[in-house]
XYZ file of N, CA, C and O in Angstrom:
828
model
N 0.908 20.566 1.123
C 1.517 19.264 1.024
C 2.730 20.221 1.758
O 3.571 21.367 1.462
N 3.369 19.797 3.279
C 4.209 21.048 4.101
C 5.537 21.206 3.088
O 6.043 20.556 2.900
N 6.226 22.528 3.596
C 7.375 23.030 2.591
C 8.924 21.790 3.708
O 8.300 22.148 4.834
N 9.153 21.675 3.161
C 10.345 21.055 3.407
C 12.380 21.720 2.664
O 12.197 20.405 2.105
N 12.163 22.770 2.338
C 13.508 22.741 2.420
C 15.124 22.273 1.783
O 15.531 22.258 0.878
N 15.277 22.243 3.505
C 16.495 20.986 3.438
C 16.518 19.801 2.410
O 16.358 19.257 2.127
N 14.839 18.851 2.526
C 15.193 17.793 2.428
C 14.010 18.003 0.722
O 13.901 16.935 -0.861
N 14.283 19.909 -0.181
C 13.822 19.952 -1.183
C 15.447 19.937 -2.098
O 15.143 20.744 -2.293
N 16.675 18.766 -1.829
C 18.182 18.862 -2.106
C 18.280 17.849 -3.858
O 16.948 17.972 -3.707
N 19.248 18.813 -3.949
C 20.062 18.775 -5.082
C 19.148 16.911 -5.569
O 18.393 16.331 -6.231
N 19.275 15.381 -4.385
C 19.150 14.998 -4.363
C 17.439 13.841 -4.919
O 18.063 13.193 -5.721
N 16.501 14.869 -4.524
C 15.175 14.814 -5.088
C 14.852 14.937 -5.438
O 13.694 14.643 -6.823
N 15.593 16.030 -6.382
C 15.238 16.634 -7.675
C 15.963 15.799 -8.460
O 14.916 16.004 -9.723
N 17.243 15.816 -8.196
C 17.374 14.659 -9.110
C 16.380 13.254 -9.615
O 16.662 12.950 -10.478
N 15.889 12.501 -8.213
C 14.897 11.817 -8.721
C 13.750 11.927 -9.036
O 13.048 11.202 -9.705
N 12.884 13.794 -8.331
C 11.864 13.242 -9.578
C 12.221 13.898 -11.288
O 11.429 13.213 -12.160
N 13.136 13.739 -11.537
C 13.788 13.943 -12.842
C 13.870 12.708 -13.837
O 13.101 11.967 -14.706
N 14.861 11.533 -12.738
C 14.164 10.397 -13.331
C 12.719 10.325 -13.563
O 13.125 8.416 -13.828
N 12.445 10.517 -12.595
C 11.030 9.692 -12.437
C 10.395 9.890 -13.754
O 9.320 9.061 -14.455
N 9.730 11.357 -14.106
C 9.858 11.070 -15.213
C 9.697 11.082 -16.294
O 9.430 10.635 -17.524
N 11.686 11.007 -16.732
C 11.907 10.514 -17.429
C 12.048 8.808 -18.075
O 11.494 8.528 -19.007
N 11.784 8.420 -16.750
C 11.240 6.497 -16.474
C 9.885 6.515 -16.770
O 9.505 5.630 -17.974
N 9.346 7.422 -16.070
C 7.009 7.315 -17.088
C 7.591 7.428 -17.937
O 6.267 7.274 -19.258
N 7.870 8.630 -19.017
C 8.160 9.027 -20.250
C 8.096 7.636 -20.866
O 8.468 8.040 -22.430
N 8.822 6.807 -21.048
C 9.521 6.094 -21.489
C 8.374 5.330 -21.748
O 7.585 4.892 -21.230
N 8.693 4.152 -23.206
C 6.800 3.214 -23.809
C 7.008 2.523 -22.380
O 8.755 1.413 -21.679
N 6.280 1.810 -21.303
C 6.532 0.789 -20.657
C 5.622 -0.095 -21.848
O 4.371 -0.953 -22.875
N 6.849 -1.902 -21.036
C 6.498 -2.631 -22.100
C 5.984 -4.453 -20.431
O 6.018 -2.899 -19.591
N 5.596 -5.034 -21.013
C 4.819 -6.225 -20.371
C 7.096 -6.582 -19.512
O 6.422 -7.071 -18.278
N 7.430 -6.700 -19.984
C 9.232 -6.937 -18.916
C 9.025 -5.644 -17.827
O 9.565 -6.262 -17.158
N 8.797 -4.366 -18.348
C 9.408 -3.508 -17.732
C 8.617 -4.022 -16.117
O 8.230 -3.007 -15.574
N 6.978 -3.744 -17.091
C 6.095 -3.622 -15.400
C 7.143 -5.291 -14.636
O 6.484 -4.924 -13.592
N 6.895 -6.124 -15.753
C 7.009 -7.041 -14.138
C 8.158 -7.636 -13.886
O 8.041 -7.371 -11.709
N 8.926 -5.722 -13.502
C 10.129 -5.821 -13.584
C 10.199 -5.608 -12.160
O 10.998 -5.363 -11.087
N 9.056 -3.589 -12.400
C 9.084 -3.686 -11.471
C 8.360 -3.908 -9.967
O 8.330 -3.792 -9.125
N 7.553 -5.191 -11.220
C 6.947 -5.712 -9.910
C 7.425 -6.773 -8.400
O 7.836 -7.178 -7.514
N 9.459 -7.348 -9.606
C 9.814 -7.680 -8.426
C 10.754 -6.977 -7.626
O 10.306 -7.186 -6.573
N 10.507 -5.767 -7.974
C 11.850 -4.391 -7.473
C 10.611 -4.395 -6.455
O 11.116 -4.024 -5.288
N 9.056 -4.188 -5.837
C 7.736 -3.289 -4.785
C 7.722 -5.089 -4.013
O 7.647 -4.277 -2.825
N 7.769 -6.222 -4.929
C 8.330 -7.499 -4.575
C 9.267 -8.059 -2.595
O 9.968 -7.949 -2.074
N 10.457 -7.468 -4.011
C 11.765 -7.164 -2.514
C 11.923 -5.998 -1.851
O 12.081 -6.552 -0.140
N 11.371 -4.820 -1.564
C 11.615 -3.612 -0.683
C 10.236 -4.526 0.161
O 10.736 -3.789 1.511
N 9.204 -4.386 -0.211
C 8.287 -4.405 0.263
C 8.200 -5.417 1.682
O 7.688 -5.383 3.427
N 8.923 -5.777 1.239
C 9.235 -7.239 2.256
C 10.214 -7.725 3.211
O 10.191 -7.885 4.436
N 10.957 -6.566 2.700
C 12.184 -6.288 3.557
C 11.652 -5.018 4.097
O 11.846 -4.584 5.350
N 10.482 -4.365 4.294
C 10.521 -2.576 4.583
C 10.167 -2.955 5.813
O 10.608 -2.645 6.758
N 9.044 -3.138 5.636
C 7.998 -3.929 6.898
C 8.995 -4.676 8.477
O 9.109 -4.136 9.383
N 10.284 -5.497 7.678
C 10.618 -6.438 8.467
C 11.477 -4.944 9.740
O 12.380 -5.319 10.620
N 12.424 -3.964 8.676
C 13.405 -3.509 9.262
C 12.844 -2.179 9.839
O 13.959 -2.073 10.893
N 11.812 -1.677 9.337
C 11.635 -0.822 10.837
C 10.593 -1.181 11.988
O 10.781 -0.831 12.354
N 9.890 -2.500 11.449
C 10.103 -3.269 12.908
C 10.413 -3.151 13.904
O 10.899 -3.398 15.286
N 11.741 -3.840 13.201
C 13.060 -3.481 13.794
C 14.416 -2.453 15.103
O 14.638 -2.258 15.228
N 13.088 -1.155 14.247
C 14.222 -0.136 14.327
C 13.733 0.306 15.214
O 13.476 1.160 15.830
N 12.242 0.183 15.205
C 10.944 0.480 15.878
C 11.650 0.145 17.571
O 11.614 0.864 18.438
N 12.213 -0.883 17.328
C 12.640 -1.750 19.078
C 13.051 -0.973 19.447
O 14.354 -1.843 20.812
N 14.308 -0.024 18.578
C 15.499 0.700 19.312
C 15.585 0.980 20.520
O 14.974 1.832 19.873
N 15.968 0.967 21.104
C 15.700 2.215 22.449
C 17.031 3.446 22.011
O 17.030 4.361 22.513
N 17.327 3.265 21.122
C 18.808 4.382 20.655
C 19.345 5.344 20.330
O 19.366 6.435 19.631
N 16.720 5.611 19.428
C 17.189 6.662 18.480
C 15.786 7.478 19.251
O 14.544 7.214 20.488
N 15.341 8.420 18.902
C 14.536 9.182 20.176
C 12.891 8.789 19.411
O 12.350 7.851 18.810
N 11.988 8.840 20.855
C 10.615 8.743 20.413
C 9.859 8.955 19.527
O 9.321 7.408 19.017
N 9.699 9.801 19.182
C 9.174 10.705 17.739
C 9.497 9.590 16.648
O 8.502 9.225 15.548
N 10.407 8.886 16.078
C 11.238 8.184 15.228
C 11.324 6.189 15.409
O 10.845 6.241 15.009
N 10.384 6.600 16.655
C 10.505 5.001 17.073
C 9.118 4.926 16.487
O 8.254 3.726 16.276
N 8.192 5.723 16.809
C 6.387 5.560 16.753
C 6.101 5.510 15.200
O 5.431 4.890 14.617
N 7.313 6.293 14.832
C 7.256 6.076 12.692
C 7.919 5.482 12.833
O 6.701 5.165 11.479
N 8.365 4.621 12.571
C 8.541 3.687 11.954
C 7.580 2.743 12.375
O 7.654 1.336 11.708
N 6.855 2.494 13.960
C 6.785 1.694 13.945
C 5.325 1.764 13.165
O 4.592 0.701 12.434
N 5.007 2.760 13.082
C 3.697 3.044 12.023
C 3.648 2.645 10.534
O 3.581 2.190 9.417
N 5.097 3.226 9.400
C 5.370 3.133 8.562
C 6.006 1.469 8.491
O 5.037 1.133 7.378
N 5.616 0.419 9.238
C 5.902 -0.898 9.432
C 4.724 -1.106 8.973
O 4.561 -2.995 8.510
N 3.675 -1.049 10.211
C 2.601 -0.980 9.471
C 1.634 -0.914 8.001
O 0.506 -1.270 7.492
N 2.298 0.307 7.936
C 1.900 0.531 6.671
C 2.196 -0.051 4.964
O 1.234 -1.297 3.924
N 3.616 -1.239 5.564
C 4.474 -1.868 4.622
C 3.726 -3.357 4.897
O 3.713 -3.900 3.797
N 3.362 -3.264 5.745
C 1.907 -5.058 6.136
C 1.541 -5.616 5.190
O 0.600 -5.849 4.982
N 2.009 -6.830 4.541
C 1.768 -7.369 3.267
C 1.341 -6.676 1.894
O 0.811 -7.989 1.338
N 2.619 -5.841 2.079
C 1.802 -5.751 0.913
C 2.787 -6.095 -0.401
O 2.159 -6.903 -1.512
N 3.735 -7.310 0.382
C 4.655 -8.294 -1.055
C 3.626 -9.440 -1.258
O 3.635 -9.324 -2.379
N 2.415 -9.844 -0.232
C 1.355 -10.223 -1.130
C 1.128 -9.339 -2.220
O -0.248 -10.025 -3.189
N 0.737 -8.272 -1.828
C 0.128 -7.997 -2.919
C 0.349 -8.012 -4.556
O -0.312 -8.250 -6.101
N 2.074 -7.771 -4.623
C 2.598 -8.599 -5.865
C 3.302 -9.961 -5.953
O 2.900 -9.866 -6.868
N 3.157 -10.787 -5.207
C 3.026 -12.027 -6.264
C 1.286 -12.837 -6.522
O 1.246 -12.919 -7.553
N 0.122 -12.046 -5.481
C -1.146 -11.643 -6.889
C -1.172 -11.144 -8.002
O -1.048 -11.412 -8.717
N -0.317 -9.849 -7.990
C -0.171 -9.295 -9.382
C 1.048 -10.383 -10.328
O 0.387 -9.957 -11.314
N 1.590 -10.514 -9.697
C 2.921 -11.631 -10.818
C 1.740 -12.475 -10.920
O 2.221 -13.080 -12.644
N 0.515 -12.903 -10.418
C 0.625 -14.129 -10.868
C -1.051 -13.932 -12.338
O -0.668 -14.714 -12.264
N -1.082 -12.798 -11.828
C -2.343 -12.509 -13.025
C -1.571 -12.411 -14.033
O -2.416 -12.397 -15.202
N -0.945 -11.655 -13.970
C 0.572 -11.318 -14.838
C 0.463 -13.247 -16.209
O 0.428 -12.792 -17.335
N 1.037 -13.760 -15.567
C 0.647 -15.143 -16.632
C 2.252 -15.751 -16.423
O 2.054 -17.009 -16.505
N 2.901 -14.994 -15.867
C 4.054 -14.937 -15.951
C 4.480 -16.169 -14.281
O 3.877 -15.732 -13.684
N 5.570 -17.327 -14.934
C 5.941 -18.827 -13.209
C 6.551 -17.257 -12.341
O 8.133 -15.956 -13.026
N 6.857 -17.232 -10.866
C 7.617 -15.896 -10.829
C 8.831 -16.750 -10.396
O 10.275 -15.586 -11.139
N 9.957 -17.747 -10.976
C 10.949 -18.149 -12.270
C 10.571 -17.953 -12.939
O 12.915 -16.470 -12.859
N 10.592 -17.325 -13.685
C 10.907 -16.467 -15.064
C 10.485 -15.259 -15.232
O 12.018 -13.810 -15.456
N 10.212 -14.704 -13.984
C 10.099 -13.402 -13.606
C 11.417 -12.563 -13.128
O 11.993 -12.145 -13.382
N 11.454 -14.337 -12.076
C 12.925 -12.680 -11.356
C 14.141 -12.677 -12.702
O 15.339 -12.862 -11.478
N 14.634 -14.092 -13.795
C 14.802 -14.550 -14.112
C 15.187 -12.830 -15.369
O 15.999 -12.588 -15.396
N 14.485 -12.326 -15.803
C 13.915 -11.062 -16.090
C 14.078 -10.417 -16.193
O 15.445 -8.996 -16.164
N 14.598 -9.982 -14.452
C 14.122 -9.017 -13.843
C 16.335 -9.005 -13.153
O 17.300 -8.332 -13.029
N 16.599 -9.954 -12.864
C 17.391 -10.312 -13.162
C 18.897 -9.996 -14.770
O 20.074 -9.436 -14.440
N 17.985 -10.331 -15.721
C 19.147 -9.840 -16.428
C 18.662 -9.056 -17.079
O 19.408 -7.893 -17.067
N 17.808 -8.056 -16.581
C 18.146 -6.136 -17.154
C 19.112 -5.267 -15.710
O 18.703 -4.696 -15.981
N 18.753 -6.683 -14.452
C 19.856 -5.536 -14.075
C 18.448 -5.266 -12.766
O 19.346 -4.566 -11.606
N 17.664 -5.240 -12.947
C 16.841 -5.012 -11.922
C 16.840 -5.879 -10.695
O 16.524 -5.391 -9.561
N 16.857 -7.205 -10.334
C 17.026 -7.453 -9.333
C 17.963 -7.550 -8.361
O 19.290 -7.523 -7.136
N 18.888 -6.710 -9.515
C 20.724 -6.668 -8.525
C 20.757 -5.477 -8.198
O 21.325 -5.264 -6.091
N 19.229 -4.074 -8.111
C 19.863 -3.380 -8.013
C 18.863 -3.077 -7.309
O 19.353 -2.242 -5.778
N 18.065 -3.366 -7.102
C 17.273 -4.341 -5.634
C 18.075 -5.543 -4.829
O 17.277 -3.949 -3.503
N 18.394 -5.655 -4.550
C 18.876 -7.254 -4.103
C 19.559 -5.835 -3.477
O 20.427 -5.718 -2.008
N 20.389 -4.723 -3.560
C 21.557 -3.694 -2.924
C 21.037 -2.603 -1.701
O 21.659 -2.827 -1.873
N 19.470 -1.953 -3.516
C 19.018 -1.652 -1.642
C 18.617 -1.779 -0.691
O 18.770 -1.063 0.459
N 17.684 -3.679 -0.697
C 18.186 -3.830 0.664
C 18.640 -4.122 1.140
O 18.681 -4.298 2.619
N 20.171 -4.577 1.452
C 20.693 -5.514 1.508
C 21.079 -3.899 2.634
O 21.962 -3.786 3.986
N 21.698 -2.042 1.718
C 22.050 -1.957 2.311
C 20.960 -1.157 3.050
O 20.997 -0.579 4.025
N 19.790 -0.893 3.470
C 18.521 -0.664 3.883
C 18.921 -1.611 5.209
O 19.186 -1.507 6.699
N 19.016 -2.545 5.173
C 19.180 -3.943 5.782
C 20.871 -3.568 6.837
O 21.286 -3.642 8.802
N 21.320 -2.982 5.773
C 22.775 -2.790 7.029
C 23.207 -1.232 7.960
O 23.688 -1.322 9.370
N 21.863 -0.314 7.498
C 21.584 0.766 8.065
C 20.282 0.689 9.636
O 20.739 0.834 10.191
N 20.648 -0.035 9.724
C 19.033 -1.332 10.052
C 20.241 -1.265 11.425
O 19.427 -1.236 12.680
N 21.118 -2.129 11.362
C 22.113 -2.585 12.517
C 23.089 -1.365 13.122
O 24.077 -1.801 13.771
N 23.354 -0.517 12.228
C 24.586 0.395 13.063
C 23.953 1.496 13.473
O 22.868 1.566 14.254
N 24.825 2.750 14.420
C 24.839 3.438 14.974
C 23.464 4.155 14.305
O 24.080 6.107 14.824
N 23.480 4.621 13.519
C 22.174 5.580 12.710
C 20.975 4.865 11.729
O 21.025 5.461 10.759
N 20.451 4.167 12.364
C 18.944 3.685 12.167
C 18.019 4.261 11.492
O 17.759 4.317 10.252
N 18.392 5.964 11.500
C 17.754 6.118 11.967
C 17.153 7.124 9.819
O 16.250 7.938 9.101
N 19.072 6.376 8.966
C 18.684 6.719 7.270
C 18.220 5.726 7.032
O 17.403 6.510 6.309
N 17.008 4.616 7.686
C 16.748 4.015 6.814
C 15.110 5.106 6.319
O 14.183 4.464 5.549
N 14.698 5.825 7.143
C 13.943 6.839 6.848
C 14.058 7.638 5.222
O 12.076 7.766 4.040
N 15.196 7.101 5.573
C 15.644 8.049 3.177
C 15.012 7.815 2.572
O 14.922 8.004 1.244
N 15.097 6.404 2.873
C 14.678 4.076 1.741
C 12.995 4.878 1.367
O 12.723 5.029 0.326
N 12.105 4.963 2.679
C 10.384 5.573 2.735
C 10.584 7.016 1.669
O 10.310 6.420 0.860
N 11.204 7.373 2.105
C 11.087 9.171 1.226
C 11.481 9.428 0.179
O 10.463 9.582 -1.432
N 12.716 8.322 -0.627
C 12.968 8.040 -2.202
C 12.191 7.833 -2.844
O 11.102 7.665 -3.969
N 12.090 6.644 -2.627
C 10.901 5.137 -2.575
C 9.239 5.850 -3.432
O 8.279 5.931 -4.048
N 8.375 6.571 -1.836
C 7.594 7.223 -2.199
C 7.359 8.171 -2.726
O 6.567 8.670 -3.640
N 8.158 9.499 -3.281
C 8.560 9.962 -3.951
C 8.468 10.062 -4.872
O 7.329 10.128 -5.658
N 9.064 8.377 -5.392
C 9.100 7.985 -7.126
C 8.216 7.402 -7.104
O 7.990 7.389 -8.425
N 7.168 6.820 -6.479
C 6.057 6.783 -6.661
C 4.597 6.769 -7.349
O 3.568 6.994 -7.667
N 5.053 8.706 -6.886
C 3.923 9.395 -6.924
C 4.557 9.996 -8.880
O 3.516 10.446 -9.227
N 5.156 9.629 -9.442
C 4.948 9.871 -10.234
C 4.238 8.571 -11.537
O 4.390 8.930 -13.226
N 3.944 7.763 -10.212
C 3.114 6.659 -11.328
C 1.760 7.372 -11.333
O 0.566 7.541 -10.573
N 0.807 8.648 -11.990
C -0.590 8.933 -12.893
C -1.303 7.269 -13.383
O -1.181 6.910 -13.730
N -2.597 8.203 -13.484
C -3.356 8.020 -14.989
C -3.197 6.251 -15.533
O -3.514 5.660 -15.992
N -1.666 7.981 -15.996
C -1.493 7.340 -17.832
C -1.220 5.707 -17.355
O -0.220 4.818 -18.584
N 0.079 5.603 -16.848
C 0.512 4.784 -16.380
C -0.429 3.205 -16.483
O -0.374 2.692 -16.772
N -1.344 3.445 -15.697
C -2.512 2.509 -15.463
C -3.083 2.198 -16.560
O -3.682 1.535 -17.113
N -3.254 3.171 -17.350
C -3.813 2.947 -18.867
C -3.242 2.226 -19.856
O -2.957 1.380 -20.554
N -0.917 2.734 -19.823
C -0.491 2.064 -20.042
C -0.411 0.518 -20.007
O -0.903 -0.592 -20.260
N -0.953 0.053 -18.527
C -1.400 -1.362 -17.788
C -2.162 -2.281 -18.252
O -1.813 -3.005 -19.172
N -3.029 -1.455 -18.810
C -4.538 -1.532 -19.440
C -4.552 -1.857 -20.655
O -4.941 -3.138 -21.470
N -3.183 -1.329 -21.314
C -3.271 -1.857 -23.093
C -2.256 -2.988 -23.310
O -2.072 -3.204 -24.580
N -0.787 -3.292 -21.871
C -0.648 -4.701 -22.807
C -1.517 -5.318 -21.810
O -1.125 -6.548 -23.058
N -2.195 -5.605 -20.788
C -2.772 -6.840 -20.834
C -4.051 -6.696 -20.647
O -4.405 -8.009 -20.251
N -5.041 -6.101 -21.048
C -6.190 -6.452 -21.982
C -6.890 -5.089 -19.985
O -6.363 -5.058 -19.672
N -8.520 -4.671 -20.034
C -8.841 -3.566 -19.957
C -9.267 -4.765 -18.908
O -9.817 -4.153 -17.386
N -9.714 -6.088 -18.631
C -9.529 -7.101 -17.265
C -8.626 -7.773 -16.776
O -8.849 -8.274 -16.306
N -7.775 -6.969 -16.650
C -6.844 -7.386 -16.301
C -6.894 -6.554 -14.406
O -6.500 -5.481 -13.893
N -6.943 -8.153 -13.530
C -6.629 -6.949 -12.702
C -5.408 -6.754 -11.094
O -4.906 -6.915 -10.463
N -3.852 -7.376 -11.862
C -2.405 -7.625 -11.656
C -2.342 -5.469 -11.419
O -1.222 -5.211 -11.943
N -3.245 -5.191 -10.837
C -2.263 -4.578 -10.865
C -2.504 -2.974 -9.129
O -2.859 -1.843 -8.209
N -2.562 -4.521 -7.764
C -2.816 -3.608 -6.428
C -1.401 -3.011 -5.224
O -1.935 -2.082 -5.187
N -0.749 -3.792 -6.267
C 1.006 -2.814 -5.983
C 0.858 -1.686 -6.352
O 0.879 -0.618 -4.695
N 1.196 -1.344 -7.423
C 0.455 0.018 -7.357
C -0.406 1.260 -7.371
O -0.355 2.171 -7.456
N -2.065 0.258 -7.595
C -2.640 1.473 -6.338
C -2.250 1.549 -5.620
O -3.564 2.560 -4.886
N -1.578 1.083 -5.486
C -1.302 1.058 -3.018
C -0.269 2.639 -3.403
O -0.562 3.123 -2.889
N 1.194 2.589 -4.402
C 2.274 3.336 -4.293
C 2.136 3.461 -5.718
O 2.520 2.913 -6.630
N 1.911 4.620 -6.360
C 1.196 5.660 -6.847
C 0.486 6.873 -5.948
O 0.402 6.701 -5.440
N 0.924 8.220 -7.655
C -0.060 9.286 -7.417
C -1.456 9.325 -6.805
O -2.594 10.147 -6.099
N -1.133 7.698 -7.122
C -3.701 7.458 -7.053
C -4.019 6.848 -5.693
O -5.278 6.381 -5.635
N -2.831 6.522 -5.000
C -3.071 5.697 -4.164
C -2.951 6.182 -2.583
O -2.513 7.100 -3.186
N -2.765 4.567 -1.683
C -2.086 5.877 -0.518
C -0.327 6.408 0.237
O -0.314 6.698 0.455
N 0.221 5.794 -1.453
C 1.678 6.770 -1.348
C 1.079 8.535 -1.412
O 2.403 9.612 -0.702
N 0.344 8.914 -1.750
C 0.682 10.571 -1.429
C 0.094 10.934 -0.138
O 0.680 11.722 0.010
N -0.744 10.532 0.110
C -0.997 10.513 1.484
C 0.487 10.006 2.347
O 0.339 10.531 3.690
N 0.766 8.641 2.620
C 1.341 8.469 3.171
C 3.303 9.514 2.968
O 4.124 10.027 3.640
N 3.647 9.847 1.767
C 4.289 10.635 1.543
C 4.179 11.790 2.118
O 5.081 12.803 2.842
N 2.861 12.929 2.029
C 2.575 14.017 3.479
C 2.963 14.343 4.504
O 3.799 14.503 4.923
N 2.517 13.119 5.328
C 2.377 12.322 6.524
C 4.299 11.947 7.210
O 4.948 13.139 8.130
N 4.932 11.672 6.573
C 6.754 11.465 5.816
C 7.091 12.913 5.969
O 8.323 13.642 6.922
N 6.451 14.039 4.753
C 7.217 14.630 4.707
C 7.336 16.506 5.542
O 7.831 17.259 6.325
N 5.616 15.921 6.783
C 5.017 16.285 8.075
C 6.175 16.333 9.753
O 6.427 17.473 10.289
N 5.578 14.916 7.894
C 6.663 14.417 9.566
C 8.103 14.983 10.563
O 8.769 15.561 11.375
N 9.059 15.075 8.537
C 10.826 15.178 8.666
C 10.259 17.249 8.937
O 11.377 17.764 9.460
N 9.613 17.606 8.437
C 10.122 19.101 8.728
C 10.169 19.322 10.680
O 10.230 20.489 10.665
N 8.911 18.246 10.995
C 9.055 18.674 12.730
C 10.817 18.452 13.173
O 10.468 18.206 14.438
N 11.306 17.648 12.575
C 12.425 17.224 13.320
C 13.312 18.075 13.424
O 12.836 19.497 13.210
N 14.052 17.997 14.569
C 15.460 19.613 15.253
C 16.686 18.659 13.527
O 16.571 17.053 12.846
N 16.983 20.073 13.386
C 18.012 19.944 12.925
C 19.099 19.480 12.149
O 19.298 18.281 11.306
N 19.496 17.923 12.723
C 20.843 17.239 13.494
C 19.774 16.758 13.043
O 19.865 15.494 12.130
N 18.803 15.188 13.533
C 17.700 14.836 12.436
C 17.515 15.049 11.169
O 17.776 14.761 10.035
N 17.686 16.148 10.811
C 16.935 16.282 8.587
C 19.005 16.588 8.832
O 17.798 15.557 7.082
N 19.688 16.655 8.663
C 20.897 15.779 8.519
C 20.729 15.503 7.878
O 21.728 14.498 7.163
N 20.715 14.016 8.696
C 20.921 12.446 8.711
C 20.356 12.251 7.890
O 20.015 11.528 6.726
N 18.991 12.663 7.293
C 17.788 12.223 6.697
C 17.900 12.894 5.069
O 18.074 11.485 4.460
N 19.031 13.847 4.818
C 19.465 14.253 4.141
C 20.459 13.456 3.766
O 21.157 12.385 2.198
N 21.583 13.061 4.698
C 22.691 11.993 4.183
C 22.406 10.432 3.743
O 22.417 9.502 3.242
N 21.302 9.952 4.455
C 20.668 9.086 3.895
C 19.616 9.023 2.079
O 20.093 8.063 1.540
N 19.732 9.871 2.126
C 18.383 10.383 0.610
C 19.709 10.263 -0.198
O 19.362 9.832 -1.444
N 20.992 10.208 0.000
C 21.902 10.456 -0.860
C 22.371 8.953 -1.244
O 23.113 8.544 -2.412
N 22.506 8.567 0.213
C 24.041 6.976 0.311
C 22.699 5.967 -0.351
O 22.864 5.137 -1.825
N 20.952 6.590 -0.252
C 20.046 5.589 -1.446
C 19.444 5.872 -2.448
O 19.165 5.028 -3.371
N 20.045 7.286 -2.419
C 19.844 7.893 -3.542
C 21.147 6.617 -4.497
O 20.108 7.717 -6.450
N 22.123 7.322 -4.145
C 22.928 7.129 -5.688
C 22.766 5.281 -6.281
O 23.699 4.638 -6.799
N 22.623 4.256 -4.968
C 22.079 2.953 -5.842
C 20.693 3.476 -6.606
O 20.575 2.239 -7.105
N 19.434 3.844 -6.060
C 18.380 3.634 -6.258
C 18.471 4.216 -8.242
O 17.971 4.230 -8.859
N 19.381 5.904 -8.325
C 19.454 6.032 -9.769
C 20.932 6.242 -10.821
O 20.939 7.221 -10.917
N 20.732 4.698 -9.682
C 22.555 4.706 -11.085
C 22.130 4.473 -12.005
O 21.131 3.440 -12.364
């Protein structure tokens, strides 16, 4: 992975610590359901927002191209979460109620609302920080996570499509490396803007 000292900021180091703490906690069925709801909300908005930003004329061409690519990466991922939720046996309204009770839904709404506000602002490139943090966080899901899911739902459980993609074993390893290399090639002003975004979204994601 390319070195990028500026983006190895305290915000990202804190993110790494929180991911480690989260994965160290025992996984429960409720926590897994909540994670699927959060992933559903994120995927539903990320594709649309990134595609919208890619059509703006007030950002540099390299960011337009990259936002278009990120939008393609996220397309239809919300369907994975819907299929996984169906496999758990939970009704969607029960899953949403669970996420609401735990605060996961509130945080997901707050994150996606911030993402949409950023997309319409005069600094839409801040949105790349959202992808950076989420993909960085996803790298905390390793084989042990999937083993724990199987222990909860059984060895024949197939509702792991979402995190088979969004994990260190899935596409997010490749996506994060691509994003990191892209940001390494940006000019200092662009990097500074991305760091601002890391703190903006990090404050919500890890509040």
